[in-house]
Structure formats: structure tokens, C-alpha cells
Tab-separated table of C-alpha atoms in Angstrom:
chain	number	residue	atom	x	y	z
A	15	UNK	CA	-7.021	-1.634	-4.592
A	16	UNK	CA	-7.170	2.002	-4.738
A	17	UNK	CA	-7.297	3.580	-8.374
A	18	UNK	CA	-6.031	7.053	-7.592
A	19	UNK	CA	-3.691	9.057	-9.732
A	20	UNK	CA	-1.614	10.846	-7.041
A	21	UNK	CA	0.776	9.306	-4.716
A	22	UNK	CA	-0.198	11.677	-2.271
A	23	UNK	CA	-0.620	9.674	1.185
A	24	UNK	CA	-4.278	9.074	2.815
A	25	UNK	CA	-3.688	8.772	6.165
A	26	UNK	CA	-0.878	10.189	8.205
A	27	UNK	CA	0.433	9.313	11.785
A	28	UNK	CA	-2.466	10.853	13.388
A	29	UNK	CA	-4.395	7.981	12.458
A	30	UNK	CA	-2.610	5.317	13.958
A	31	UNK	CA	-3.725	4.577	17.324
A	32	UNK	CA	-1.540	4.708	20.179
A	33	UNK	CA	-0.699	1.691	22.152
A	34	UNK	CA	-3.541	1.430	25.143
A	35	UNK	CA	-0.844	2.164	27.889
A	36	UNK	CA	1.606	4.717	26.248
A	37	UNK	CA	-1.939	6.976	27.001
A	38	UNK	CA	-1.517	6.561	30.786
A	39	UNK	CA	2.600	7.153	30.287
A	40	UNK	CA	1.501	10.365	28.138
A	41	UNK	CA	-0.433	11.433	31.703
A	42	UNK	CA	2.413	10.224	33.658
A	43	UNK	CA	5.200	12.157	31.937
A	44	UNK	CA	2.712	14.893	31.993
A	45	UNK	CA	2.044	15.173	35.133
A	46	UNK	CA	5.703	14.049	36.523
A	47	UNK	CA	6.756	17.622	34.966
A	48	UNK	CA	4.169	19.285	36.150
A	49	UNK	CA	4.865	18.595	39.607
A	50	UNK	CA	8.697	18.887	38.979
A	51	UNK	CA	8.820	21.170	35.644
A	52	UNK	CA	12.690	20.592	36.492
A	53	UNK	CA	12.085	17.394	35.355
A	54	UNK	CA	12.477	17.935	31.759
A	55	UNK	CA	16.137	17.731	32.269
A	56	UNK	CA	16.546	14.308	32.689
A	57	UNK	CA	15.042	13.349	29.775
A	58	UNK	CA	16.420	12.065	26.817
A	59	UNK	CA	15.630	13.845	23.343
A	60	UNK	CA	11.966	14.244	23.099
A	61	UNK	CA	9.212	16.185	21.435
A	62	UNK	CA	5.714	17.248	21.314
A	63	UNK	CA	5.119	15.280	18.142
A	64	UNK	CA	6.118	11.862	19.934
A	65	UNK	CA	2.827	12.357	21.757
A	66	UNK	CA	0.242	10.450	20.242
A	67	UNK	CA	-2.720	12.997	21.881
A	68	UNK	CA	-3.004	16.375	20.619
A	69	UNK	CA	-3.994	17.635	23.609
A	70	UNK	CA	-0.940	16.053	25.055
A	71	UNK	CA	0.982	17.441	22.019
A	72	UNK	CA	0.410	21.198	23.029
A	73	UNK	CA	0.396	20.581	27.113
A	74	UNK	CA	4.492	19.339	26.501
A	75	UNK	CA	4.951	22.277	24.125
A	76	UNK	CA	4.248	24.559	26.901
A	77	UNK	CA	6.212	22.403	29.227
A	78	UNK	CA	9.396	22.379	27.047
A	79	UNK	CA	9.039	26.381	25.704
A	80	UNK	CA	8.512	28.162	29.718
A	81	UNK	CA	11.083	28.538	31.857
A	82	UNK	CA	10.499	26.609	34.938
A	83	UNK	CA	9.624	28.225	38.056
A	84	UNK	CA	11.880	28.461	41.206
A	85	UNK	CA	11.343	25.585	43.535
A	86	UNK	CA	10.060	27.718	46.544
A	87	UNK	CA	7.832	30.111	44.067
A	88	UNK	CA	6.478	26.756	42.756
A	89	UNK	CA	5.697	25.226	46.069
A	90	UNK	CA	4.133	28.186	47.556
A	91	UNK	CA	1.759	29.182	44.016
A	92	UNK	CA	0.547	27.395	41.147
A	93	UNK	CA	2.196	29.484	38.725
A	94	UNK	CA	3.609	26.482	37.158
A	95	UNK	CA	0.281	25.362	35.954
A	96	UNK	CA	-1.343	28.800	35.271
A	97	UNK	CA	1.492	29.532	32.584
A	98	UNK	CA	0.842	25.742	31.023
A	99	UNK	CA	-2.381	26.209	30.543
A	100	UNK	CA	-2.540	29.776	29.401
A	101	UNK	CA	0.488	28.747	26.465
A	102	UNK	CA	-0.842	25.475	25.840
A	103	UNK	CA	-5.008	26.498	25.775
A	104	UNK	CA	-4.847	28.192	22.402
A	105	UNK	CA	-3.650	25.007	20.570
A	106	UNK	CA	-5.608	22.879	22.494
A	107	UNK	CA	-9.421	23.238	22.691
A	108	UNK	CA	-10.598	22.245	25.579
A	109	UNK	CA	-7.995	22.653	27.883
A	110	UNK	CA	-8.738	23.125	31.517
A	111	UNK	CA	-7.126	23.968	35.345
A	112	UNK	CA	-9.060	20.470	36.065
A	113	UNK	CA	-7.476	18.374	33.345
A	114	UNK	CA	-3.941	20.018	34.720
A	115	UNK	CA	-4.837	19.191	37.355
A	116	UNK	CA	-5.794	15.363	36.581
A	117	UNK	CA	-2.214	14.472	35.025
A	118	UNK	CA	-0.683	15.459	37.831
A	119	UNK	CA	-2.750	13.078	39.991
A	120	UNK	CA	-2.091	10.358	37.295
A	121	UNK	CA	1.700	10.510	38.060
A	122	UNK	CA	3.013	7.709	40.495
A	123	UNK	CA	6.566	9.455	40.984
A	124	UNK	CA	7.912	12.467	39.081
A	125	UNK	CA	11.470	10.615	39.197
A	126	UNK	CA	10.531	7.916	36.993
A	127	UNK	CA	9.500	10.415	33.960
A	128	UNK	CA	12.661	9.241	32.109
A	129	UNK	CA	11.058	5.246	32.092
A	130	UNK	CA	7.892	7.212	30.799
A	131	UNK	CA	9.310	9.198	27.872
A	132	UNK	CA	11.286	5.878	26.985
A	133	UNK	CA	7.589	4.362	26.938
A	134	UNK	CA	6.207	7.714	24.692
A	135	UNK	CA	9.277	7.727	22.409
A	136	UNK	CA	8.995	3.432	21.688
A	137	UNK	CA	5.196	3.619	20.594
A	138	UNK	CA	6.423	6.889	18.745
A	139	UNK	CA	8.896	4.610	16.732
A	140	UNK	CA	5.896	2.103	16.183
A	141	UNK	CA	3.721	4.073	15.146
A	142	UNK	CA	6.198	6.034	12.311
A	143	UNK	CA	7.146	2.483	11.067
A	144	UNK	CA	3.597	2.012	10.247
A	145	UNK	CA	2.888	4.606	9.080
A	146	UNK	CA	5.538	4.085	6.043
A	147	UNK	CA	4.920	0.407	5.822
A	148	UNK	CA	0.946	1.464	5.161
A	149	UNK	CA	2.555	3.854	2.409
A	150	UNK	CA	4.549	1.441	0.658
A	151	UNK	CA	1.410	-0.958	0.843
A	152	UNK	CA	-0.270	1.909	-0.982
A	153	UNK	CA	2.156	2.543	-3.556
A	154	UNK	CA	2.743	-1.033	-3.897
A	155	UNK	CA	-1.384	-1.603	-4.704
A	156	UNK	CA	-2.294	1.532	-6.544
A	157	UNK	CA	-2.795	1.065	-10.247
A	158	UNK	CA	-2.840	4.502	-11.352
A	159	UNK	CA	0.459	5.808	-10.690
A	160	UNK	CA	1.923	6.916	-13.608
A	161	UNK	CA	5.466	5.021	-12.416
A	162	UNK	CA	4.651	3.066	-9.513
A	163	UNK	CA	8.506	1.550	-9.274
A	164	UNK	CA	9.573	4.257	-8.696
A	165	UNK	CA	6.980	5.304	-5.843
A	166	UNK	CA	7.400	2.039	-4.115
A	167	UNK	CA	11.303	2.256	-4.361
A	168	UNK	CA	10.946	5.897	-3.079
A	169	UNK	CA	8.985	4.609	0.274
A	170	UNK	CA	10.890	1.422	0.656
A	171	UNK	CA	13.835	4.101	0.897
A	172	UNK	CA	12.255	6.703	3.239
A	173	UNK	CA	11.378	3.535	5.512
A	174	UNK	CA	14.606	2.253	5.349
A	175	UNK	CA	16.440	5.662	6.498
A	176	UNK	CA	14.380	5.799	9.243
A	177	UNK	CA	14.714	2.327	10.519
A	178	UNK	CA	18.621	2.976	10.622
A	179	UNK	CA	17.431	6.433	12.816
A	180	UNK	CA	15.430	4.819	15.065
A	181	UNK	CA	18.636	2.170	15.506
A	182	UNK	CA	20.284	4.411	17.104
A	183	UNK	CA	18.177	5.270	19.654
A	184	UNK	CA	16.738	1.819	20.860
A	185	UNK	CA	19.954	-0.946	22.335
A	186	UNK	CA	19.821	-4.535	20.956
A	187	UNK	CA	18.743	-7.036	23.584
A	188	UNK	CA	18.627	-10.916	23.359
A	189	UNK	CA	15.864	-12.513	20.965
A	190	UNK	CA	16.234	-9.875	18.596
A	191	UNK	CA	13.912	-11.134	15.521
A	192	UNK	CA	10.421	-10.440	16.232
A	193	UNK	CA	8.090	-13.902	16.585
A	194	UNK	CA	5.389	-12.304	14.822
A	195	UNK	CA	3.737	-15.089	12.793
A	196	UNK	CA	3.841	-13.583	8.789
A	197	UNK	CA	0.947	-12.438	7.508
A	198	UNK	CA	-1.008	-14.003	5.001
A	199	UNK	CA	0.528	-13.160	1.375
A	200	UNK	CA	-1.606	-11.067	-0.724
A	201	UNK	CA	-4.222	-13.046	-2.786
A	202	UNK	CA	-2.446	-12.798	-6.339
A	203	UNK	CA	-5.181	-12.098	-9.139
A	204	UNK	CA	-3.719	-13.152	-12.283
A	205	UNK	CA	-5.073	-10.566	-14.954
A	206	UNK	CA	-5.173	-10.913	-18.144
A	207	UNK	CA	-2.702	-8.418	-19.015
A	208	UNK	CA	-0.185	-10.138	-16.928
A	209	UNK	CA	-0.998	-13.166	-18.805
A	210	UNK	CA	-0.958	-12.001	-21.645
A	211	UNK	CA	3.028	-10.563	-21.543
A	212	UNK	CA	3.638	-13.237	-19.888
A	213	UNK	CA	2.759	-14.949	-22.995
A	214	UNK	CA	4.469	-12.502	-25.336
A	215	UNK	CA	7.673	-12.900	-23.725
A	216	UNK	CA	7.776	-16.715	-23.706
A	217	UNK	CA	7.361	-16.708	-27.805
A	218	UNK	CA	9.546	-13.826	-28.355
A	219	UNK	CA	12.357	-15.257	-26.284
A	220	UNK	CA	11.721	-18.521	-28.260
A	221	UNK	CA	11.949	-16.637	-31.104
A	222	UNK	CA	15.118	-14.531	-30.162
A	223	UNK	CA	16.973	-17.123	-27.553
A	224	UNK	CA	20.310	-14.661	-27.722
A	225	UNK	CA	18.483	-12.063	-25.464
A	226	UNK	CA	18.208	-14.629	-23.002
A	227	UNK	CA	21.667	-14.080	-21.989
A	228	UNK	CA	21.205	-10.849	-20.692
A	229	UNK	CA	18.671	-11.252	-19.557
A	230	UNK	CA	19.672	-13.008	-16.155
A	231	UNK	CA	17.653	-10.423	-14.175
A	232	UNK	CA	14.264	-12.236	-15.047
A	233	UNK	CA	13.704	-15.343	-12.954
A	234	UNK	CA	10.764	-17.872	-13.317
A	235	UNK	CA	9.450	-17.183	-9.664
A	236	UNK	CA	8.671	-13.005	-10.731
A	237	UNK	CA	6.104	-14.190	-13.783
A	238	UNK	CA	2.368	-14.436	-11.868
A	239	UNK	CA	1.685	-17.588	-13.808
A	240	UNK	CA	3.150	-21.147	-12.429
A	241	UNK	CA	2.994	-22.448	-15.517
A	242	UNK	CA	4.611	-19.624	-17.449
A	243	UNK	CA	7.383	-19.240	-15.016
A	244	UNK	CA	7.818	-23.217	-15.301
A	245	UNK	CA	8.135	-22.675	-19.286
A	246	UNK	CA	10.505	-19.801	-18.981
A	247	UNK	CA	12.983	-22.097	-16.967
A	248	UNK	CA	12.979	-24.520	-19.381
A	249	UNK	CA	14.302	-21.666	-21.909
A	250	UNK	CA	16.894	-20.329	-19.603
A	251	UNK	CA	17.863	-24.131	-18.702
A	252	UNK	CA	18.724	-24.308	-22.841
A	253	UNK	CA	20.517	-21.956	-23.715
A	254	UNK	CA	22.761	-22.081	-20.866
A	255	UNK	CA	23.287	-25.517	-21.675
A	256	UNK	CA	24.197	-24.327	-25.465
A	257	UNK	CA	21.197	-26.277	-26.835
A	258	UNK	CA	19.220	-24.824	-29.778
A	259	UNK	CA	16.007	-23.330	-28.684
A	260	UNK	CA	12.495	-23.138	-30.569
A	261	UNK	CA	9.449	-24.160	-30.048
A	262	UNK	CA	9.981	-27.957	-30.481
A	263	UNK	CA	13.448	-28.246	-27.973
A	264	UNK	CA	11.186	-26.059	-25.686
A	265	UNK	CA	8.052	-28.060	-25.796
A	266	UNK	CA	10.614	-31.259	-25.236
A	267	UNK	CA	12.380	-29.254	-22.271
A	268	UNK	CA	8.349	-28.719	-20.996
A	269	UNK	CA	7.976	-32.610	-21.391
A	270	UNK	CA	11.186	-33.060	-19.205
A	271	UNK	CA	10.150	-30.315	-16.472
A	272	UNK	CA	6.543	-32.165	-15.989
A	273	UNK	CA	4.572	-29.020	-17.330
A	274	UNK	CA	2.451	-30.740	-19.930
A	275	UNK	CA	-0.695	-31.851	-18.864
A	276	UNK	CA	-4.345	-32.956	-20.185
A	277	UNK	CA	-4.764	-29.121	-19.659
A	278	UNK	CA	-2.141	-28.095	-21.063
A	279	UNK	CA	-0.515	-30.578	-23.863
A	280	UNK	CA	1.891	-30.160	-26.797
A	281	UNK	CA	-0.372	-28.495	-29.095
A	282	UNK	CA	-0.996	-25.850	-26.632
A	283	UNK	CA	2.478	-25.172	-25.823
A	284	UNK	CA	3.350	-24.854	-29.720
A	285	UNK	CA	0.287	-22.306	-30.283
A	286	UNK	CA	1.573	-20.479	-27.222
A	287	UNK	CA	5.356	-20.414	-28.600
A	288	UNK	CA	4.698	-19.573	-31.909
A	289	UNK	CA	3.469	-15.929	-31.804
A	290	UNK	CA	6.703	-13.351	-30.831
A	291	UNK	CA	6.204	-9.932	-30.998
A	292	UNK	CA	8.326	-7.041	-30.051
A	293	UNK	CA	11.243	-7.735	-27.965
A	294	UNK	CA	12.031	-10.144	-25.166
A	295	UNK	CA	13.295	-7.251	-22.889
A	296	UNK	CA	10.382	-5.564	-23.473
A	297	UNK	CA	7.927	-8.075	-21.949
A	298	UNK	CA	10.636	-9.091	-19.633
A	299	UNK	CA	10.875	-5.783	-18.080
A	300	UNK	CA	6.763	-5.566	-17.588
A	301	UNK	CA	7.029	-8.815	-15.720
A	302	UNK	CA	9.696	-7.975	-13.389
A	303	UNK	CA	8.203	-4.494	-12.557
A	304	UNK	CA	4.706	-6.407	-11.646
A	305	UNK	CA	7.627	-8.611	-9.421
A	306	UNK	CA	8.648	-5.779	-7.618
A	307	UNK	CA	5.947	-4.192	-6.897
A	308	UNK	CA	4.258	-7.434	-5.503
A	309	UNK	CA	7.021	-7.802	-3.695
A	310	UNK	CA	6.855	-3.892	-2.146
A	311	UNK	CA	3.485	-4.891	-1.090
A	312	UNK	CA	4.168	-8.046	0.746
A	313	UNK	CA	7.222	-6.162	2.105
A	314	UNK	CA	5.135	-3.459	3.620
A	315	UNK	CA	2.260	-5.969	4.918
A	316	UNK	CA	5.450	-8.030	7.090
A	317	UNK	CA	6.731	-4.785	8.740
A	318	UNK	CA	3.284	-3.679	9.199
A	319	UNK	CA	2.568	-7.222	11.103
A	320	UNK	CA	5.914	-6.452	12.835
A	321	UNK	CA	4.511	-2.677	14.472
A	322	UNK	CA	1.042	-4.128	14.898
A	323	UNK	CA	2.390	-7.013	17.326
A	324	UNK	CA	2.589	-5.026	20.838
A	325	UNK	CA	4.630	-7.653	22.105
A	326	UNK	CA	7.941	-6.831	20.027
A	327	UNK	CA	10.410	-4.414	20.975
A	328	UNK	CA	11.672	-1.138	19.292
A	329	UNK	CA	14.514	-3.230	18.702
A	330	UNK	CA	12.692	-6.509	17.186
A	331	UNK	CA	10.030	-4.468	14.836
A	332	UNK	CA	13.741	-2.268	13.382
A	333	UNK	CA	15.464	-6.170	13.041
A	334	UNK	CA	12.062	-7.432	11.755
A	335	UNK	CA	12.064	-4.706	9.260
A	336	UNK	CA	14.722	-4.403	7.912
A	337	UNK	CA	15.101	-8.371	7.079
A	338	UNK	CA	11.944	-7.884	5.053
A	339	UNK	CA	13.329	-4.780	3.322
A	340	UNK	CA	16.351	-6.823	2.493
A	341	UNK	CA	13.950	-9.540	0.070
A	342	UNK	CA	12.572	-6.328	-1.801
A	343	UNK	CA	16.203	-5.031	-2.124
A	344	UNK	CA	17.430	-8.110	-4.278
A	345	UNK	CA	14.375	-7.936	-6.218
A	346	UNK	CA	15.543	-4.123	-6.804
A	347	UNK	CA	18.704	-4.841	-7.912
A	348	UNK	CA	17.418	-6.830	-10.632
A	349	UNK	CA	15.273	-4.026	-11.505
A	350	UNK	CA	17.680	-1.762	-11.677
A	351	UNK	CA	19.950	-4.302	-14.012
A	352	UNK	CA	17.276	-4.905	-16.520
A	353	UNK	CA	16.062	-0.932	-16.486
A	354	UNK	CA	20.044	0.505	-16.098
A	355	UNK	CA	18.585	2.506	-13.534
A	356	UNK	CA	21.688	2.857	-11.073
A	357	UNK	CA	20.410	3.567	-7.280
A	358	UNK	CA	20.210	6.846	-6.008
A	359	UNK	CA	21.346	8.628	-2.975
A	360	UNK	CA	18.670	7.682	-0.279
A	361	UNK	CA	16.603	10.474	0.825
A	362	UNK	CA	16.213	11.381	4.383
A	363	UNK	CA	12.887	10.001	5.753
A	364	UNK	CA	9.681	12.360	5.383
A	365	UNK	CA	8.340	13.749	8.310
A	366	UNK	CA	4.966	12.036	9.555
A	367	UNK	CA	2.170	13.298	7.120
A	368	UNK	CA	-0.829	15.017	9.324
A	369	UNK	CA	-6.405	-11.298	-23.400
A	370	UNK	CA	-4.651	-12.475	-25.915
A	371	UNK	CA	-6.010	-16.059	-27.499
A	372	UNK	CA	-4.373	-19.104	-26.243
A	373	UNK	CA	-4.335	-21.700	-23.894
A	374	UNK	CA	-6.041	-20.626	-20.446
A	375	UNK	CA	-3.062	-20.368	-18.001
A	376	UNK	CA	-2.585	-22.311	-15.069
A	377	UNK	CA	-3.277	-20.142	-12.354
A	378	UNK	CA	-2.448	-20.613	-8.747
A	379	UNK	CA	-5.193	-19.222	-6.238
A	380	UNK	CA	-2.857	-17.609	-3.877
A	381	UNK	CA	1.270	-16.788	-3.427
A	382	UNK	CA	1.299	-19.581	-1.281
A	383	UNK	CA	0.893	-21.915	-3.870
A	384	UNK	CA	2.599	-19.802	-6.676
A	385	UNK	CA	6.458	-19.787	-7.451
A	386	UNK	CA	6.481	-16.031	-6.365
A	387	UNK	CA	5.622	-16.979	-3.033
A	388	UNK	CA	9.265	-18.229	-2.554
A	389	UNK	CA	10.745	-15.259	-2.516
């Protein structure tokens, strides 16, 4: 993981390939207006930054800021492509008459340029949702933010403002959902600081069982540790029955739930009870943060599997996406219950930037096998 302390992006839509054909539709459209600059009509709403060439970038800049050329001047001269290439050749090194000259060879039939800006404008839309899922995935992995929640909820909300733009632009069509196989959850590295508040919370709850009740926020699946997420249900299953709870009716509760093992017996679980410090929302709300962000980051690795799978649609990587935003959402709310942190206004989408001692915990090697892999 990255251990910067800026949130400042590393990469920006410039480095995200296009896909292999959208090249030969960049010629296409290209050339299609250069033979017919009147052309540019017909097409929906596009732009030079849909292009994912640069040199393509500044050729359709020229195309879109010149005033087209009479038909019979244009048939008779090549102003047309004189004027492209003199506007276009000083943001574009390396610009020649031959390369002009090459797109509009490349071009089947000028008429279907509206089928290739579709093509330009869907690998557009690809490659902005990746570019936001790999920012989230950032935020969502970067230990030195000073307040990474809110970073991650920031990016979950720019990439949710521009999924519903993009809706608008790309119809619905049968088979929807994307068939994209998930990707395989984030190895989840139990560190001892986790562990250790994991810990911390368990005792001090035992200690202090009334903050249990509002605490309904915290559920066993967001604590990193199986075990410890096992022993927190068995205080939440108490006191909502109206039972007493301390160490003893929780180490019984443990006995019940199957938790105590050769491993992990009843001396253990009293050692691990009997040391509360601080408060129970305290820990609680460290646990749930290292929830949400975990969450963030398996968000942003599902839509990114969604945008790198050329077989879906606009449509299916928008559906895909958004159904994995949805998960991070409910672990938001929860956040934003335990921190009183009421949601915000979402902001428009950003353009594209150029231990302590005790028993050793039960870990599970991977979210697969962990609690937290159900969510």
C-alpha cells in the first residue's frame, strides 16, 4: 500500500489505455470529417477530451473550432486539410499533411461517423469510471491520510455523480448486470493495531454493556478478527435478550456460539474480557472506520473489474457500478450514525486528472474466509 500523505491522485485518465479498436474509430471519425467536415453535425455531444490520443485530441479541436469549407471550394482544393493541420500542428508535435492524409484513408464511409463517435464516447465512459474506481482504491489503501473516511467517501461520491451522468447518455438494453466474474477480495492483513482495539472494545463493552444499545451501528462482520467479531455477537445477543453481561455470561454465551477452542479456551477469553479501557464507542468507532474503508477498497476493485471487462456495455459497467456502490453506501450510513456525521450534498464529479498482551487472535488468511467477506 502506498504511504503518502496527500490525497493528491497518481495517475490520471491519460494513463488508461484505450480499448484496441476505439483507436481505429478515433481514425475513422477523423477522417469521416475530414472528407465531409459537414459531418460534425450529425454528431451527438462530443469533445476533444473523449479522444483517448493526443494527437487525435488536437486534430478534432481543429475540426470542431474552423468553419467548414463550402462543398465545391472543398472538392476543388484541400483547404479543408491545410487549415486542420496548421490549427491543430501547434498542440500536436508531430503532425503532418501525410498523417491527414492517412485518417482519411482509414475511413470506410463518412456517413457512419455518428456509429464512430458512439464507439469514442463508450470507451470515454470506461475509461473515466476507472479512472475514479483506481482513486477510491487509492484512498481506500493509503495509510497516511490524515482522514481517510472522509477521502474515500469523497471519491465514492464523485464516482457516483458521474455514473448517474453517464446514465443518461447510454439506453438500457436486455442483460443489464455485467457477467464479470468478481475479483478476488483483497488479502486482509490483520495488524496488530486492529487487534488490539478490537480487543479493547470487547472488554470495555463487557465492562459498560449499556453502550451496547447504541451502539447498533457496529456489527460482528466489520471487526478484521473472526473470532473477535464471533465474541462481540455474543455481547450484542445478551443484552438484547436483557441478560446480565460480564465476563462469565459472555464466556458462557462464547461456549454456546462454538468459539472456544484448544486455542482459544475459557481462561483466554476471561484474560481477554477483563481489561476495559476508555470507552466502547471509542474502539467501536476505530473498527467500523477500518470497515469502511475495506469496504471502499473492495468497492473500487468490483467497478474496476466491471471497466476492465471489454465485453460489458456502457450500460452494464454504470448497472455493475452502481450495485457495488450501493454495499459501501450501507456501510456509510452506519458510519455516519456512530460519527453523527449527516451526509453532505454530493459534489459534481472532478474532471479527469492529466500489540497488546493476550491471547493470539484467530486470524482468517483472506476475506473469503473472514465474516467481512459477507458483506
Amino acid at each position: 500500500m502506498p504511504n503518502s500523505h496527500t490525497s493528491e491522485p497518481e495517475f490520471g485518465l491519460a494513463d488508461i489505455p484505450p480499448n484496441p479498436p476505439v483507436y481505429f474509430a478515433e481514425q475513422a471519425l477523423l477522417g469521416g470529417l475530414l472528407l465531409d467536415p459537414h459531418r460534425i453535425k450529425t454528431l451527438s455531444p462530443l469533445g476533444p477530451d473523449h479522444f483517448a490520443s493526443a494527437i487525435h485530441r488536437a486534430i478534432f479541436a481543429a475540426i470542431a473550432a474552423l468553419p467548414a469549407p463550402s462543398a465545391d471550394l472543398h472538392a476543388k482544393e484541400p483547404v479543408w486539410i491545410t487549415a486542420v493541420l496548421a490549427h491543430a500542428r501547434p498542440h500536436a508535435r508531430g503532425l503532418t499533411p501525410s498523417y491527414l492524409h492517412a485518417l482519411a484513408g482509414a475511413c470506410p464511409n463518412p456517413a457512419h461517423a455518428p456509429s464512430y463517435a458512439r464507439m469514442v464516447r463508450s470507451d470515454h465512459a470506461r475509461r473515466t469510471v476507472l479512472l475514479h474506481a483506481g482513486l477510491l482504491v487509492q484512498a481506500a489503501t493509503d495509510w497516511g491520510l490524515p482522514d481517510p473516511a472522509t477521502v474515500v467517501l469523497s471519491r465514492a461520491d464523485a464516482l457516483t455523480t458521474l455514473l448517474d451522468q453517464l446514465a443518461g447518455s447510454f439506453p438500457s438494453h436486455p442483460g443489464s448486470l455485467p457477467r464479470t466474474p468478481p475479483p478476488a477480495p483483497p488479502g486482509l492483513q490483520v495488524e496488530p493495531e486492529a487487534a488490539s482495539e478490537e480487543q479493547l472494545l470487547l472488554s470495555t463493552a463487557t465492562a459498560y454493556p449499556e453502550a451496547l444499545a447504541s451502539m447498533r451501528w457496529l456489527r460482528p462482520e466489520d471487526f478484521t478478527t473472526e473470532l473477535y467479531g464471533g465474541l462481540y455477537r455474543c455481547l450484542t445477543s445478551l443484552a438484547s435478550r436483557g441478560e446480565p453481561v460480564d465476563k462469565v455470561t459472555v464466556l458462557w454465551e462464547a461456549q454456546q456460539h462454538g468459539l472456544l477452542t484448544s486455542a482459544f479456551g475459557s481462561q483466554e477469553a476471561l484474560e481477554l474480557l477483563a481489561t476495559p479501557a476508555g470507552t466502547p464507542e471509542h474502539w467501536g468507532e476505530q473498527i467500523l472506520r477500518r470497515s469502511l474503508l475495506h469496504r471502499a477498497h473492495l468497492t473500487g476493485l468490483h467497478v474496476q473489474a466491471f471497466t476492465q471487462d471489454l465485453n460489458n456495455s456502457p450500460h452494464q459497467v454504470i448497472t455493475g457500478s452502481r450495485r457495488a456502490l450501493a454495499h459501501l453506501s450501507a456501510v456509510r450510513a452506519r458510519w455516519q450514525r456512530a460519527t453523527g456525521r449527516m451526509p453532505a450534498g454530493r459534489p459534481p464529479a472532478p474532471p479527469a486528472p492529466a500489540s497488546r498482551a493476550g491471547p493470539s487472535p484467530q486470524r482468517t488468511s483472506s476475506p473469503g474466509t473472514s465474516s467481512r467477506s459477507a458483506r
